[in-house]
Amino acid sequence: MVHVTPPDAGRRSERSRRAIFDAALSLVGEVGYDKLTIEGIAGRAGVGKQTIYRWWPSKAAVLLDAFTADAEAADHEQALPDTGDLAADLKFVLRATADEFNTPEFQAPYRALAVAAANDAKVAAEFTGRLLEPGIKVYVDRLRRAQQAGEIAAGVDVRIAADLILGPFTQRWLMRTGELTYAFVDTLVDLVLDGLRNPRP
Amino acid sequence: MVHVTPPDAGRRSERSRRAIFDAALSLVGEVGYDKLTIEGIAGRAGVGKQTIYRWWPSKAAVLLDAFTADAEAADHEQALPDTGDLAADLKFVLRATADEFNTPEFQAPYRALAVAAANDAKVAAEFTGRLLEPGIKVYVDRLRRAQQAGEIAAGVDVRIAADLILGPFTQRWLMRTGELTYAFVDTLVDLVLDGLRNPRP
Amino acid sequence: MVHVTPPDAGRRSERSRRAIFDAALSLVGEVGYDKLTIEGIAGRAGVGKQTIYRWWPSKAAVLLDAFTADAEAADHEQALPDTGDLAADLKFVLRATADEFNTPEFQAPYRALAVAAANDAKVAAEFTGRLLEPGIKVYVDRLRRAQQAGEIAAGVDVRIAADLILGPFTQRWLMRTGELTYAFVDTLVDLVLDGLRNPRP
Amino acid sequence: MVHVTPPDAGRRSERSRRAIFDAALSLVGEVGYDKLTIEGIAGRAGVGKQTIYRWWPSKAAVLLDAFTADAEAADHEQALPDTGDLAADLKFVLRATADEFNTPEFQAPYRALAVAAANDAKVAAEFTGRLLEPGIKVYVDRLRRAQQAGEIAAGVDVRIAADLILGPFTQRWLMRTGELTYAFVDTLVDLVLDGLRNPRP
DNA sequence: ACGTAAACGAGACGGTACGTCCGGTCTTATA
DNA sequence: TATAAGACCGGACGTACCGTCTCGTTTACGT
């Protein structure tokens, strides 16, 4: 059995950590994920390569931490509107999400992470656990409250319900099969809530 | 202006073409997409590297052709059942699709292509145009017929309707957030057809 | 047993070979042997690192070939004077040798090779076989003729006799314990020929 | 102007000093000089790297001190036999020297030091001053007495005379051009004392 | 049927990045 | 304040592939 002495996290340089995150995020935006290199990150961060390899196993892991650090700094706690109008609330959040996914600074690293996750099951587990699921949770929580209020049928699995909305949304974004417009997200919410069989109001 | 004489497709070696496809497909299954290399393909195929670079611009393009060649050989034309029972038909096809996506030989190259597409807009256009859309078309056609038969509300965009089903399905598979079981696809179809608000039967 | 396909020497780039030699020789003069790097040679030669690793196992081997190529271009065949006066002839050649060893362009790579040879038995074998021994041979040949002419005692091993002269010479140069002056080499020749016990003239 | 406070030698850890010497000597025997690393020495000695850098400027300096400390512990004062028979005495000492140079524990660090000295003039000065010259002095002293006794011609520079014997000896050892046998050293002494021109007795 | 031009296998080439090792400097906590 | 420990920036190691570029050698036409 191989035993590698883990590095002493207490002595870690916070300055380097931040510089690596900044470099990774800016570079992924400039050159894309697969032209992103550890050497490039180290160079722009003014850091030895070993300092990256000491703390992260791969560029995907660096990017994930970089993105997470930014995200945590940004939202601290998720705001979940509950006006009583489920459709309106979902559209509101989904429009905001669409805006975010249309922002280059957000899009580049997030797409890179999605690619890395699709590629590798290990990364996928980290990515879904730390970014995807917390993002989905906002929807799940709102849907659960709607279910308790009788707005949603009792037997429905709210987690799958959330996927019903976010699956098409994510797919469209990831494969670039269309724009993430307000019209699209509104249609999405209405269709999912009412079902295909119902006559349109 | 640079003018490069294009290669003479007439003189192309079919033997090499097949060998390259076989090598690419088997290798992507063994080592994954980003450890797949042109050199590796050439080596296994018993082919010069230049023969690959002459006919394809990237490993993604090779893989796409390889996969397409196989797919065309397999289904030539898609069978789309129409028993009159929309839900049953959708579940039938979706179960078959789930079976396919659970097959390693299919999964490995398809995932590789999805990854390549998510990464690069050019590849995405090819991938969606040649593989995704044709696959979706089966569902769209059936949904359109259902709409004509009045089973689906008139105003519904059947293309988006297809996404409603396939988006969650693809997302679950791509990010490995869950198994593609028959139960899942059945639930998916029912929820999409009936909507979240409808009372469960 | 490991079998690595050797590179095809027929396709070798003569241009690269020369550039590598020139770079190695100039760099060793500028930075010294242990700051000489493969990367540095490749960089100055305008050559990929792999082109060096493909043809040589180490920087010592590169340097040896570089030096040998130069040496062969220079002397082709060694001239060995034979005026009938052994002492005079030896002094003549040894003075020329001293001049050579006092030349920076010759000294730098030769010292580097001597260092590499002292360090590693494999290199030593190559170095002595290809450079040292041919250099010594000039002296051995002249000594042998002197022995046939009766100027040197019959039982003397002329190879060891050559070492008697060159050993002190080389040692002084290698360890920098003194200058290689004409006076020194003259004294050396006289002492070796006459022995310590003989009365000085 | 940079002023670095020199370390306080009084507080120096003797335990560490010894451990570093032991580690350096054993490691140089195991891996050779150029795979000898400061980190390796520190690791085996159970010592921080800084403790080495604080007291020595280079691995050559460490090795030199390590070797000198051992040598001083061993011979304290050099024994120089004087039986009245110069040739016999020289052969006796040279045979002992040959035995020493054939010992792995002596050979490895000594060769390492010779290599370092050949490479760098600074090291060479230290090496010759502290190890080479004291070793040669034994011969010089004996030769001087022989000269006073009339056994050696009056005009001979005994320092150069010593080189006449030790130069070929060292050269043969350093370049591994032959074994250091008793026969070799005996021949060497006889030839140097009697000269090449003399008829063999 | 034959000569020739293109595709082919092979692989050397100039490069870029990999992940590792070590140099020499620095910081932190013990003793 | 010297030490053990080890993080840090930097730079070279030797390897793997990239995409381009010759090399002969098939191979399939156009004469």
Short mmCIF file of C-alpha atoms (C1' of nucleotides) in Angstrom, two decimals, chain B residues 7-8 11 13 16 46-48 51 54-55, chain E residues 3-13:
data_model
loop_
_atom_site.label_atom_id
_atom_site.label_comp_id
_atom_site.label_asym_id
_atom_site.label_seq_id
_atom_site.Cartn_x
_atom_site.Cartn_y
_atom_site.Cartn_z
CA PRO B 7 -7.55 14.82 -51.60
CA ASP B 8 -9.10 12.70 -54.30
CA ARG B 11 -8.71 6.93 -54.62
CA SER B 13 -8.72 3.35 -49.26
CA SER B 16 -8.08 2.13 -44.06
CA GLY B 46 -2.15 0.06 -38.86
CA VAL B 47 -2.39 3.32 -40.69
CA GLY B 48 -0.15 6.34 -41.13
CA THR B 51 -4.09 9.23 -43.58
CA ARG B 54 -5.91 13.90 -44.65
CA TRP B 55 -9.56 13.05 -44.19
"C1'" DG E 3 3.35 4.83 -66.62
"C1'" DT E 4 2.34 7.96 -63.45
"C1'" DA E 5 0.35 10.51 -59.92
"C1'" DA E 6 -2.09 10.02 -55.79
"C1'" DA E 7 -2.88 7.73 -51.50
"C1'" DC E 8 -0.59 5.12 -48.38
"C1'" DG E 9 2.63 3.08 -44.10
"C1'" DA E 10 6.02 4.79 -41.60
"C1'" DG E 11 8.06 7.87 -38.76
"C1'" DA E 12 11.41 12.11 -38.06
"C1'" DC E 13 10.68 16.73 -37.08
#
